[in-house]
Coordinates of C-alpha atoms in Angstrom, one line a residue:
M983 CA -80.6 7.0 -66.4
E984 CA -77.2 7.1 -68.1
F985 CA -76.5 10.6 -66.8
G986 CA -77.5 9.6 -63.3
F987 CA -75.2 6.6 -63.5
T988 CA -72.3 8.8 -64.6
L989 CA -72.9 11.1 -61.6
N990 CA -73.0 8.1 -59.3
R991 CA -69.8 6.6 -60.7
T992 CA -68.1 10.0 -60.4
A993 CA -69.2 10.4 -56.8
N994 CA -68.1 6.9 -56.0
A995 CA -64.7 7.6 -57.6
S996 CA -64.3 10.8 -55.5
A997 CA -65.2 9.0 -52.4
W998 CA -62.9 6.1 -53.3
R999 CA -60.0 8.6 -53.6
L1000 CA -60.6 9.7 -50.0
L1001 CA -60.2 6.2 -48.6
P1002 CA -56.7 4.9 -47.7
N1003 CA -55.1 2.3 -49.9
G1004 CA -52.7 -0.5 -49.0
W1005 CA -49.7 1.8 -49.0
D1006 CA -51.3 4.0 -46.4
F1007 CA -51.6 1.1 -44.0
V1008 CA -47.8 0.6 -44.3
A1009 CA -46.9 4.2 -43.9
F1010 CA -49.2 5.1 -41.0
P1011 CA -47.5 2.9 -38.4
L1012 CA -44.2 4.3 -39.4
I1013 CA -45.4 7.9 -39.0
I1014 CA -47.2 7.1 -35.7
C1015 CA -44.0 5.5 -34.3
L1016 CA -42.0 8.6 -35.2
I1017 CA -44.5 10.9 -33.5
A1018 CA -44.6 8.6 -30.4
M1019 CA -40.8 8.7 -30.1
A1020 CA -40.8 12.5 -30.4
A1021 CA -43.5 12.7 -27.7
V1022 CA -41.5 10.4 -25.4
G1023 CA -38.4 12.5 -25.9
F1024 CA -40.2 15.8 -25.2
H1025 CA -41.7 14.3 -22.0
Q1026 CA -38.3 13.3 -20.8
T1027 CA -36.9 16.8 -21.7
M1028 CA -39.5 18.5 -19.5
A1029 CA -38.7 16.3 -16.5
P1030 CA -37.3 18.0 -13.3
M1031 CA -33.6 18.5 -13.1
S1032 CA -33.5 16.2 -10.1
T1033 CA -34.0 13.2 -12.4
L1034 CA -30.6 13.7 -13.9
H1035 CA -29.0 13.3 -10.4
E1036 CA -31.0 10.2 -9.7
Q1037 CA -30.2 8.5 -13.0
V1038 CA -26.8 6.9 -13.4
I1039 CA -25.5 5.9 -16.8
S1040 CA -25.7 2.2 -17.0
L1041 CA -23.5 0.2 -19.4
D1042 CA -26.2 -2.5 -19.6
P1043 CA -27.1 -2.7 -23.4
V1044 CA -30.8 -2.9 -22.5
H1045 CA -30.7 0.9 -21.9
L1046 CA -29.0 1.7 -25.3
P1047 CA -32.3 2.0 -27.3
E1048 CA -33.5 4.8 -24.9
Y1049 CA -30.1 6.5 -25.0
A1050 CA -30.0 6.3 -28.8
L1051 CA -33.5 7.9 -28.9
R1052 CA -32.4 10.8 -26.7
T1053 CA -29.2 11.4 -28.8
T1054 CA -31.1 11.1 -32.1
L1055 CA -33.7 13.7 -31.0
R1056 CA -31.0 16.1 -29.9
M1057 CA -29.2 15.8 -33.2
L1058 CA -32.4 16.3 -35.1
A1059 CA -33.3 19.4 -33.1
A1060 CA -29.8 20.8 -33.8
M1061 CA -30.1 20.0 -37.5
V1062 CA -33.4 21.9 -37.7
A1063 CA -31.9 24.9 -35.9
S1064 CA -28.8 24.7 -38.2
L1065 CA -31.0 24.7 -41.3
L1066 CA -32.9 27.9 -40.2
F1067 CA -29.6 29.5 -39.3
T1068 CA -28.1 28.6 -42.7
L1069 CA -31.0 30.1 -44.6
V1070 CA -30.9 33.4 -42.7
Y1071 CA -27.1 33.8 -42.1
G1072 CA -26.0 32.5 -45.5
T1073 CA -28.4 34.7 -47.4
L1074 CA -27.4 37.9 -45.5
A1075 CA -23.7 37.1 -46.1
A1076 CA -24.2 36.5 -49.8
K1077 CA -26.7 39.2 -50.6
S1078 CA -25.5 42.2 -48.5
K1079 CA -22.0 43.5 -49.3
R1080 CA -21.7 45.3 -46.0
A1081 CA -23.0 42.3 -44.0
G1082 CA -20.8 39.9 -45.9
K1083 CA -17.7 41.8 -44.8
V1084 CA -18.5 41.1 -41.2
L1085 CA -20.5 37.8 -41.4
V1086 CA -18.0 35.8 -43.4
P1087 CA -15.0 36.5 -41.2
I1088 CA -17.2 35.9 -38.1
L1089 CA -18.2 32.5 -39.6
D1090 CA -14.5 31.7 -40.1
I1091 CA -13.9 32.5 -36.4
L1092 CA -17.0 30.6 -35.2
Q1093 CA -16.0 27.4 -36.9
S1094 CA -12.6 27.6 -35.4
V1095 CA -13.9 28.0 -31.8
P1096 CA -13.9 24.5 -30.3
V1097 CA -17.0 22.9 -28.9
L1098 CA -15.4 22.9 -25.5
G1099 CA -15.1 26.6 -25.7
Y1100 CA -18.8 27.1 -26.4
I1101 CA -19.8 24.7 -23.6
S1102 CA -17.5 26.5 -21.1
F1103 CA -19.3 29.8 -21.6
T1104 CA -22.9 29.0 -22.7
V1105 CA -24.0 26.1 -20.5
T1106 CA -24.5 28.5 -17.5
F1107 CA -26.8 30.6 -19.7
F1108 CA -29.0 27.7 -20.7
L1109 CA -29.2 26.3 -17.2
A1110 CA -30.3 29.7 -15.9
L1111 CA -33.1 29.8 -18.4
F1112 CA -34.7 26.6 -17.0
P1113 CA -33.1 26.0 -13.6
S1114 CA -35.5 23.4 -12.4
R1115 CA -36.0 21.4 -15.7
V1116 CA -33.9 19.1 -17.8
L1117 CA -34.7 21.4 -20.7
G1118 CA -31.9 23.8 -19.8
A1119 CA -29.2 21.0 -19.9
E1120 CA -30.8 19.7 -23.1
L1121 CA -30.6 23.1 -24.8
A1122 CA -27.0 23.3 -23.8
A1123 CA -26.3 20.0 -25.4
I1124 CA -28.3 20.8 -28.5
F1125 CA -26.4 24.1 -28.8
A1126 CA -23.1 22.3 -28.6
I1127 CA -24.1 19.9 -31.4
W1128 CA -25.5 22.8 -33.4
T1129 CA -22.0 24.4 -33.3
S1130 CA -20.6 21.3 -35.0
Q1131 CA -23.3 21.4 -37.8
A1132 CA -24.2 24.9 -38.6
W1133 CA -20.9 26.3 -40.0
N1134 CA -20.5 23.6 -42.7
M1135 CA -24.1 24.0 -44.0
T1136 CA -23.8 27.8 -44.0
F1137 CA -20.6 27.8 -46.0
S1138 CA -22.2 25.4 -48.5
F1139 CA -25.3 27.6 -48.9
Y1140 CA -23.3 30.8 -49.1
Q1141 CA -21.1 29.2 -51.8
S1142 CA -24.1 28.2 -53.9
L1143 CA -25.8 31.6 -53.6
R1144 CA -22.5 33.2 -54.8
T1145 CA -22.1 30.9 -57.8
V1146 CA -25.6 30.8 -59.3
P1147 CA -25.1 30.6 -63.1
R1148 CA -25.5 33.8 -65.0
D1149 CA -27.9 32.4 -67.5
L1150 CA -30.3 31.3 -64.8
D1151 CA -30.0 34.8 -63.2
E1152 CA -30.9 36.3 -66.6
V1153 CA -34.0 34.1 -66.8
A1154 CA -35.1 35.1 -63.4
R1155 CA -34.7 38.8 -64.4
G1156 CA -36.6 38.1 -67.6
F1157 CA -39.5 36.7 -65.6
H1158 CA -39.4 39.8 -63.3
L1159 CA -39.1 37.7 -60.2
T1160 CA -39.0 39.6 -56.9
G1161 CA -36.2 39.0 -54.5
W1162 CA -38.4 36.7 -52.4
Q1163 CA -39.5 34.7 -55.5
R1164 CA -36.0 34.5 -56.8
F1165 CA -34.8 33.1 -53.5
W1166 CA -37.3 30.2 -53.4
K1167 CA -37.6 29.5 -57.1
L1168 CA -34.0 29.8 -58.2
E1169 CA -31.4 30.1 -55.4
V1170 CA -32.7 27.6 -52.9
P1171 CA -33.3 24.9 -55.6
F1172 CA -29.9 25.5 -57.0
A1173 CA -28.3 25.1 -53.6
M1174 CA -30.4 22.1 -52.5
P1175 CA -28.2 19.2 -53.8
G1176 CA -25.0 20.6 -52.2
L1177 CA -26.9 21.6 -49.0
I1178 CA -28.4 18.2 -48.5
W1179 CA -25.0 16.5 -48.8
N1180 CA -23.6 18.9 -46.3
M1181 CA -26.5 18.3 -44.0
M1182 CA -25.5 14.6 -44.0
M1183 CA -21.9 15.6 -43.3
S1184 CA -23.0 18.0 -40.5
M1185 CA -25.2 15.3 -39.0
S1186 CA -22.2 12.9 -39.1
G1187 CA -19.9 15.6 -37.7
G1188 CA -22.2 16.0 -34.7
W1189 CA -21.4 12.5 -33.6
F1190 CA -17.8 13.6 -33.2
F1191 CA -18.6 15.9 -30.3
V1192 CA -21.6 14.1 -28.9
V1193 CA -19.5 12.9 -25.9
A1194 CA -18.6 16.5 -24.9
S1195 CA -22.2 17.7 -25.4
E1196 CA -23.8 15.0 -23.2
S1197 CA -21.3 15.2 -20.4
I1198 CA -21.4 18.8 -19.2
T1199 CA -19.3 20.3 -16.4
V1200 CA -20.0 23.7 -14.8
G1201 CA -17.5 24.5 -12.1
D1202 CA -17.9 21.7 -9.5
Q1203 CA -21.2 20.6 -10.9
S1204 CA -21.3 17.8 -13.5
I1205 CA -24.4 17.1 -15.6
T1206 CA -24.7 13.9 -17.6
L1207 CA -27.5 13.6 -20.1
P1208 CA -28.7 10.1 -21.0
G1209 CA -27.4 9.3 -24.5
I1210 CA -25.0 7.4 -26.6
G1211 CA -22.2 10.0 -26.0
A1212 CA -22.6 9.7 -22.2
Y1213 CA -22.6 5.9 -22.5
L1214 CA -19.4 6.0 -24.5
A1215 CA -17.7 8.3 -22.0
Q1216 CA -18.6 5.9 -19.2
A1217 CA -17.3 3.0 -21.2
I1218 CA -14.0 4.7 -21.8
A1219 CA -13.7 5.7 -18.2
D1220 CA -14.3 2.0 -17.1
K1221 CA -12.2 0.5 -19.9
N1222 CA -15.1 -1.6 -21.0
M1223 CA -14.4 -2.9 -24.5
H1224 CA -17.7 -4.8 -24.6
A1225 CA -19.7 -1.5 -24.0
V1226 CA -17.6 0.2 -26.8
G1227 CA -18.7 -2.6 -29.1
W1228 CA -22.4 -2.0 -28.2
V1229 CA -21.9 1.7 -28.9
I1230 CA -20.6 0.9 -32.4
L1231 CA -23.7 -1.4 -33.0
A1232 CA -26.1 1.3 -31.8
M1233 CA -24.4 3.9 -34.0
V1234 CA -24.7 1.7 -37.0
I1235 CA -28.5 1.3 -36.4
V1236 CA -29.1 5.0 -35.8
I1237 CA -27.1 6.1 -38.8
L1238 CA -28.9 3.6 -41.1
A1239 CA -32.2 4.8 -39.7
Y1240 CA -31.2 8.4 -40.5
D1241 CA -30.1 7.4 -43.9
Q1242 CA -33.2 5.5 -44.8
L1243 CA -35.8 7.8 -43.2
L1244 CA -34.3 11.2 -43.8
F1245 CA -31.4 11.7 -46.0
R1246 CA -32.0 9.2 -48.8
P1247 CA -35.5 10.6 -49.4
L1248 CA -34.0 14.1 -49.4
V1249 CA -31.3 13.1 -51.9
A1250 CA -33.9 11.4 -54.2
W1251 CA -36.2 14.4 -53.9
A1252 CA -33.4 17.0 -54.6
D1253 CA -32.3 15.2 -57.8
K1254 CA -35.0 17.2 -59.7
F1255 CA -33.1 20.4 -58.9
R1256 CA -30.0 19.3 -60.8
M1257 CA -28.9 22.0 -63.4
E1258 CA -29.0 20.1 -66.6
N1259 CA -31.0 19.7 -69.9
T1260 CA -30.6 16.0 -70.3
S1261 CA -31.3 13.1 -67.9
S1262 CA -28.5 11.5 -65.9
G1263 CA -29.8 8.0 -66.7
D1264 CA -30.1 6.5 -63.2
A1265 CA -31.6 8.9 -60.7
P1266 CA -31.2 8.2 -56.9
E1267 CA -34.1 6.3 -55.4
S1268 CA -35.7 6.1 -52.0
W1269 CA -38.2 3.4 -50.9
L1270 CA -39.7 5.8 -48.3
L1271 CA -40.3 8.5 -50.9
D1272 CA -41.8 6.0 -53.2
L1273 CA -44.0 4.8 -50.4
I1274 CA -45.3 8.3 -49.6
R1275 CA -46.0 8.9 -53.3
R1276 CA -48.0 5.7 -53.6
T1277 CA -50.2 6.4 -50.6
R1278 CA -53.6 8.0 -51.1
L1279 CA -54.8 9.4 -47.8
I1280 CA -51.4 10.7 -46.6
R1281 CA -50.8 12.5 -49.8
L1282 CA -54.2 14.0 -49.5
L1283 CA -53.4 15.2 -46.0
L1284 CA -50.1 16.8 -47.2
V1285 CA -51.9 18.8 -49.9
P1286 CA -52.7 21.8 -47.7
A1287 CA -49.1 22.1 -46.5
R1288 CA -47.8 21.8 -50.1
L1289 CA -50.2 24.5 -51.3
L1290 CA -49.2 26.8 -48.4
V1291 CA -45.5 26.4 -49.2
S1292 CA -46.1 26.9 -52.9
R1293 CA -48.1 30.1 -52.4
A1294 CA -45.6 31.5 -49.9
A1295 CA -42.8 30.9 -52.4
R1296 CA -44.8 32.8 -55.1
A1297 CA -45.7 35.7 -52.9
P1298 CA -44.7 38.9 -54.7
L1299 CA -42.6 40.5 -51.9
R1300 CA -40.7 43.3 -53.6
L1301 CA -38.7 44.9 -50.8
P1302 CA -35.4 43.1 -51.4
A1303 CA -35.7 43.8 -55.2
R1304 CA -36.3 47.5 -54.6
M1305 CA -33.4 47.7 -52.2
A1306 CA -31.1 46.0 -54.7
Q1307 CA -32.3 48.4 -57.5
S1308 CA -31.8 51.5 -55.4
A1309 CA -28.3 50.4 -54.5
R1310 CA -27.4 50.3 -58.2
R1311 CA -28.6 53.8 -59.1
P1312 CA -25.8 56.2 -60.1
D1313 CA -27.1 59.0 -57.8
R1314 CA -26.8 56.6 -54.8
K1315 CA -23.1 55.8 -55.3
G1316 CA -21.9 58.6 -53.1
A1317 CA -24.3 57.8 -50.3
S1318 CA -23.4 54.1 -50.6
R1319 CA -19.7 54.8 -50.4
A1320 CA -20.3 57.0 -47.3
G1321 CA -22.4 54.3 -45.8
D1322 CA -19.7 51.7 -46.4
L1323 CA -17.1 53.9 -44.7
A1324 CA -19.3 54.5 -41.7
W1325 CA -20.1 50.8 -41.5
G1326 CA -16.4 49.9 -41.7
A1327 CA -15.5 52.4 -39.0
F1328 CA -18.2 51.0 -36.7
V1329 CA -17.0 47.4 -37.2
L1330 CA -13.4 48.5 -36.7
L1331 CA -14.2 50.3 -33.4
L1332 CA -16.3 47.4 -32.2
T1333 CA -13.5 44.9 -33.0
F1334 CA -10.9 47.0 -31.1
Y1335 CA -13.2 47.3 -28.1
V1336 CA -13.8 43.5 -28.0
V1337 CA -10.1 42.8 -28.4
Y1338 CA -9.3 45.3 -25.6
R1339 CA -11.8 43.6 -23.2
V1340 CA -10.5 40.1 -24.0
V1341 CA -6.8 41.2 -23.6
A1342 CA -7.6 42.9 -20.3
Y1343 CA -9.2 39.7 -18.9
V1344 CA -6.6 37.3 -20.2
S1345 CA -3.7 39.4 -18.9
T1346 CA -4.8 38.7 -15.4
G1347 CA -3.8 35.0 -15.7
V1348 CA -1.1 34.7 -18.4
T1349 CA 2.3 36.1 -19.1
W1350 CA 4.1 36.9 -22.4
G1351 CA 5.9 33.6 -22.0
D1352 CA 2.6 31.9 -22.1
V1353 CA 1.6 33.8 -25.2
G1354 CA 4.8 32.8 -27.0
H1355 CA 4.3 29.1 -26.0
V1356 CA 0.7 29.1 -27.2
F1357 CA 1.8 30.5 -30.6
L1358 CA 4.5 27.9 -30.9
M1359 CA 1.9 25.2 -30.2
G1360 CA -0.3 26.8 -32.8
F1361 CA 2.4 26.4 -35.5
I1362 CA 2.8 22.8 -34.6
T1363 CA -0.9 22.1 -35.0
L1364 CA -0.9 24.2 -38.2
A1365 CA 1.7 21.9 -39.7
R1366 CA -0.3 18.8 -38.8
V1367 CA -3.6 20.3 -40.2
A1368 CA -2.0 21.4 -43.5
L1369 CA -0.3 18.1 -44.1
L1370 CA -3.4 16.0 -43.3
I1371 CA -5.7 18.2 -45.5
A1372 CA -3.3 17.8 -48.4
I1373 CA -3.2 14.0 -48.0
S1374 CA -7.0 13.9 -47.7
S1375 CA -7.5 15.9 -50.8
V1376 CA -5.2 13.7 -52.9
I1377 CA -7.2 10.6 -51.7
W1378 CA -10.8 11.8 -51.7
V1379 CA -11.2 14.2 -54.6
P1380 CA -10.8 11.4 -57.3
L1381 CA -13.0 9.0 -55.3
G1382 CA -15.6 11.7 -54.6
V1383 CA -15.9 12.4 -58.4
L1384 CA -16.1 8.7 -59.1
I1385 CA -19.0 8.3 -56.6
G1386 CA -20.8 11.6 -57.5
L1387 CA -20.9 10.8 -61.2
R1388 CA -22.6 7.5 -60.5
P1389 CA -25.9 8.0 -58.6
A1390 CA -26.4 4.2 -58.2
L1391 CA -22.9 3.9 -56.6
A1392 CA -23.5 7.1 -54.5
E1393 CA -26.7 5.5 -53.2
K1394 CA -24.7 2.4 -52.0
I1395 CA -21.7 4.4 -50.7
Q1396 CA -23.8 7.0 -48.8
P1397 CA -24.6 4.9 -45.7
L1398 CA -21.0 3.7 -45.4
A1399 CA -19.6 7.3 -45.9
Q1400 CA -22.1 8.6 -43.2
F1401 CA -21.0 5.9 -40.8
L1402 CA -17.3 6.5 -41.3
A1403 CA -17.9 10.3 -41.0
A1404 CA -19.9 9.8 -37.9
F1405 CA -17.3 7.4 -36.3
P1406 CA -16.1 9.4 -33.3
A1407 CA -12.4 9.6 -32.7
N1408 CA -13.2 8.6 -29.1
L1409 CA -13.9 5.1 -30.2
M1410 CA -10.3 4.8 -31.6
F1411 CA -8.7 6.0 -28.3
P1412 CA -8.3 2.4 -26.9
V1413 CA -6.5 1.2 -30.1
F1414 CA -4.2 4.2 -30.4
V1415 CA -3.4 4.4 -26.6
I1416 CA -2.7 0.7 -26.3
V1417 CA -0.5 0.6 -29.5
I1418 CA 1.4 3.8 -28.7
V1419 CA 2.2 2.6 -25.1
R1420 CA 2.9 -1.0 -26.1
F1421 CA 5.5 -0.1 -28.8
H1422 CA 6.7 3.2 -27.3
L1423 CA 5.7 5.3 -30.3
N1424 CA 5.9 9.1 -30.6
P1425 CA 2.4 10.6 -29.8
D1426 CA 3.3 13.7 -31.9
I1427 CA 3.2 11.5 -35.0
W1428 CA 0.8 8.7 -34.2
L1429 CA -2.0 10.8 -32.6
S1430 CA -2.1 13.0 -35.7
P1431 CA -4.4 10.7 -37.8
L1432 CA -7.1 11.2 -35.1
I1433 CA -7.3 14.9 -36.2
V1434 CA -8.4 14.1 -39.7
L1435 CA -10.4 10.9 -38.9
G1436 CA -13.7 12.8 -38.7
T1437 CA -12.9 15.9 -40.8
Q1438 CA -11.6 14.4 -44.1
W1439 CA -15.2 13.5 -45.0
Y1440 CA -16.0 17.2 -45.4
I1441 CA -13.9 17.1 -48.6
L1442 CA -15.4 13.8 -49.8
F1443 CA -19.1 14.9 -49.2
N1444 CA -18.6 18.3 -50.9
V1445 CA -16.8 16.7 -53.9
I1446 CA -19.6 14.2 -54.2
A1447 CA -22.1 17.1 -54.0
G1448 CA -20.2 19.0 -56.7
A1449 CA -20.0 15.9 -59.0
T1450 CA -23.7 15.1 -58.4
S1451 CA -24.6 18.7 -59.4
Y1452 CA -22.3 18.7 -62.5
P1453 CA -24.6 19.1 -65.5
N1454 CA -25.1 15.9 -67.5
D1455 CA -25.1 17.8 -70.8
Y1456 CA -21.6 19.1 -70.0
R1457 CA -20.4 15.5 -69.6
E1458 CA -22.0 14.6 -72.9
V1459 CA -20.2 17.5 -74.6
A1460 CA -16.9 16.4 -73.2
A1461 CA -17.6 12.9 -74.4
N1462 CA -18.6 14.1 -77.9
F1463 CA -15.3 16.0 -78.2
H1464 CA -13.3 13.0 -77.0
I1465 CA -11.9 14.9 -74.0
R1466 CA -10.3 12.2 -71.8
G1467 CA -7.6 11.6 -69.2
W1468 CA -5.8 14.5 -67.5
Q1469 CA -7.4 17.0 -70.0
W1470 CA -10.8 15.9 -68.9
W1471 CA -9.9 16.5 -65.2
R1472 CA -8.2 19.9 -66.0
K1473 CA -10.7 21.3 -68.4
A1474 CA -14.0 19.8 -67.4
M1475 CA -14.3 18.2 -64.0
L1476 CA -11.9 20.0 -61.7
P1477 CA -13.3 23.5 -62.7
G1478 CA -16.8 22.2 -62.1
I1479 CA -16.2 20.8 -58.6
F1480 CA -13.6 23.3 -57.5
P1481 CA -16.1 25.7 -55.6
Y1482 CA -17.5 22.7 -53.8
Y1483 CA -14.0 21.4 -53.0
V1484 CA -12.9 24.8 -51.5
T1485 CA -16.1 24.8 -49.4
G1486 CA -15.2 21.3 -48.1
A1487 CA -11.6 22.2 -47.6
I1488 CA -12.5 25.3 -45.5
T1489 CA -14.8 23.3 -43.3
A1490 CA -12.4 20.3 -43.1
S1491 CA -9.6 22.7 -42.1
G1492 CA -11.7 24.4 -39.4
G1493 CA -13.0 21.0 -38.2
A1494 CA -9.4 19.6 -38.0
W1495 CA -8.4 22.4 -35.7
N1496 CA -11.5 21.7 -33.6
A1497 CA -10.8 18.0 -33.6
S1498 CA -7.2 18.6 -32.5
I1499 CA -8.6 19.3 -29.0
V1500 CA -9.8 15.7 -28.5
S1501 CA -7.1 14.2 -30.7
E1502 CA -3.9 15.7 -29.3
Y1503 CA -4.9 14.8 -25.7
V1504 CA -6.4 11.3 -25.4
Q1505 CA -7.4 9.1 -22.4
W1506 CA -8.2 5.4 -21.9
G1507 CA -9.0 4.8 -18.3
D1508 CA -6.2 6.2 -16.2
T1509 CA -3.7 6.3 -19.2
K1510 CA -3.3 9.7 -20.8
L1511 CA -1.3 10.6 -23.8
A1512 CA -0.6 14.2 -25.1
A1513 CA 1.0 15.4 -28.3
H1514 CA 2.6 18.9 -28.6
G1515 CA 0.0 21.2 -30.1
L1516 CA -2.6 23.9 -29.5
G1517 CA -5.4 21.3 -29.2
A1518 CA -3.7 19.6 -26.3
Y1519 CA -3.1 22.9 -24.6
I1520 CA -6.8 23.9 -24.8
A1521 CA -7.8 20.4 -23.6
Q1522 CA -5.5 20.5 -20.6
T1523 CA -6.4 24.1 -19.6
T1524 CA -10.1 23.2 -19.9
A1525 CA -9.7 20.2 -17.6
A1526 CA -7.9 22.5 -15.1
G1527 CA -10.6 25.2 -15.4
D1528 CA -8.1 28.0 -16.1
F1529 CA -10.3 30.4 -18.0
P1530 CA -7.7 33.0 -18.9
K1531 CA -5.6 30.3 -20.6
I1532 CA -8.7 28.8 -22.2
I1533 CA -9.5 32.1 -23.8
L1534 CA -5.9 32.6 -24.9
G1535 CA -5.9 29.2 -26.5
I1536 CA -9.2 29.7 -28.2
A1537 CA -8.2 33.2 -29.4
V1538 CA -4.9 32.0 -30.9
M1539 CA -6.7 29.0 -32.6
S1540 CA -9.3 31.4 -34.1
L1541 CA -6.5 33.7 -35.3
F1542 CA -4.6 30.8 -37.0
V1543 CA -7.8 29.5 -38.7
T1544 CA -8.9 33.0 -39.8
L1545 CA -5.4 33.8 -41.3
F1546 CA -5.2 30.4 -42.9
N1547 CA -8.6 31.0 -44.5
R1548 CA -7.8 34.5 -45.6
L1549 CA -4.4 33.8 -47.0
L1550 CA -5.2 30.5 -48.8
W1551 CA -8.8 29.4 -49.0
R1552 CA -10.5 32.8 -49.5
P1553 CA -8.4 33.7 -52.6
L1554 CA -9.2 30.2 -54.0
Y1555 CA -12.8 30.8 -53.2
A1556 CA -12.9 34.1 -55.0
Y1557 CA -11.1 32.6 -58.0
A1558 CA -13.7 29.8 -58.1
E1559 CA -16.6 32.3 -57.8
S1560 CA -15.3 34.6 -60.6
R1561 CA -13.7 32.2 -63.0
L1562 CA -15.2 28.7 -62.5
R1563 CA -18.9 29.3 -62.5
L1564 CA -21.0 26.8 -64.6
D1565 CA -22.6 29.4 -66.9

């Protein structure tokens, strides 16, 4: 009887574990609501194109929840695409010497190409893929948002892969991990804290160009997608300050939802990947992550996916490892050198061909005087960008370290920083235009802060990521040796966060060039103000539809950004990679 009672009790316990608990009843409605919102958004995306011509953006606040949902889904889709791109592109650039020589400069150029430049030449392609569906226009908008997210995340991941500590690398070799296992068991976890903070920055940066992505013009055809960006563009055109206020409120709600439902759980989950031997004392927390962990049925439903991911990460795929080993053999050095020369020659020829085709097209609509004028405008914007990045660094590096070393403070600051980073410069146009016109101020000076308004946060978020990833045992060693003041900054903290700062400065610099297009040429109703600079030149030629001059402006901006990165940021990056690794 006793044995039968034990079996019955065990069976009841097993059955009881399959039943939902109270936390499941709290989590299920939340999950069902998220699935329903995604389904509604997908149904609207597959609607006929004619619905866009029938719908007119209304400034009635009643429509804002629907607009916010559409914008949120576009930005989430762009974020997923950016993450996939980051894992593939960043890995190739960091792992392959030949690919890195091409992919890293291309990434420098891509981040310098303005969103307006992408929209001008890619929207026709996406519309042609789905000519009778809203999906084509949606993909064009998602691609535009993707271009404002992917580069920052890729640079962060690339930097992490290049600065994996040597002792962890030796441990991976000691366990004979294959290239695939090393990637998922060592490199991705090591890069995760910095990548998540840059995902937050990229999501916030997407708001900066959401207006351009939701109001698309192709020749004489204008396509306006329902969303917060289109609502804001209409409010600016109508000079409706009440509507601008409703936009700010909607953005606050959406950013808080993203923070609570996505990023804060990710930050709390990624805390376990910190490289340290001692606990930091107060780890970041998330009510949603705690809720999922307390559920019974939902956790049970997630077990198959967790097992699948775990087994995939442990799969003994050895092809990358064998390729790396063969490349290091002495008898392969000659062949490798010949391959490098052939690859370099191919890249050089391809570059000359592309430059020749671009010059041939641009020369049909511009003169040498135009080229000189554009370069002069480029130097003016360069001076603005350099000065603003320097000021931002002085302000945000100390504050970023202060926040990153205190997880509890970082948890409180995170939503505010996300909101400030997501705050589009367009919302400040009324204030700047009214003040400049009222007091007859110089646009060349007073429009400049708009350039760094959305890009300075790249520095802050990357410094926070670096301080968050700084090993707690290193901090304890510095405390035990009584290292304080400027010596602590110079010997301990600045070397530890310097790779992260360089990553943030690179993306902030490229983002500032991009932001100059909407910051040097602003509009509030019928009032337009323009500062001297390359951004204003591109904005004005884009509005005029002069494609040769658009290409000239984009090419010169890409050249300036690439040279700026090569002459300043890349040497600093190489120094951080070789001399300031946390080994």
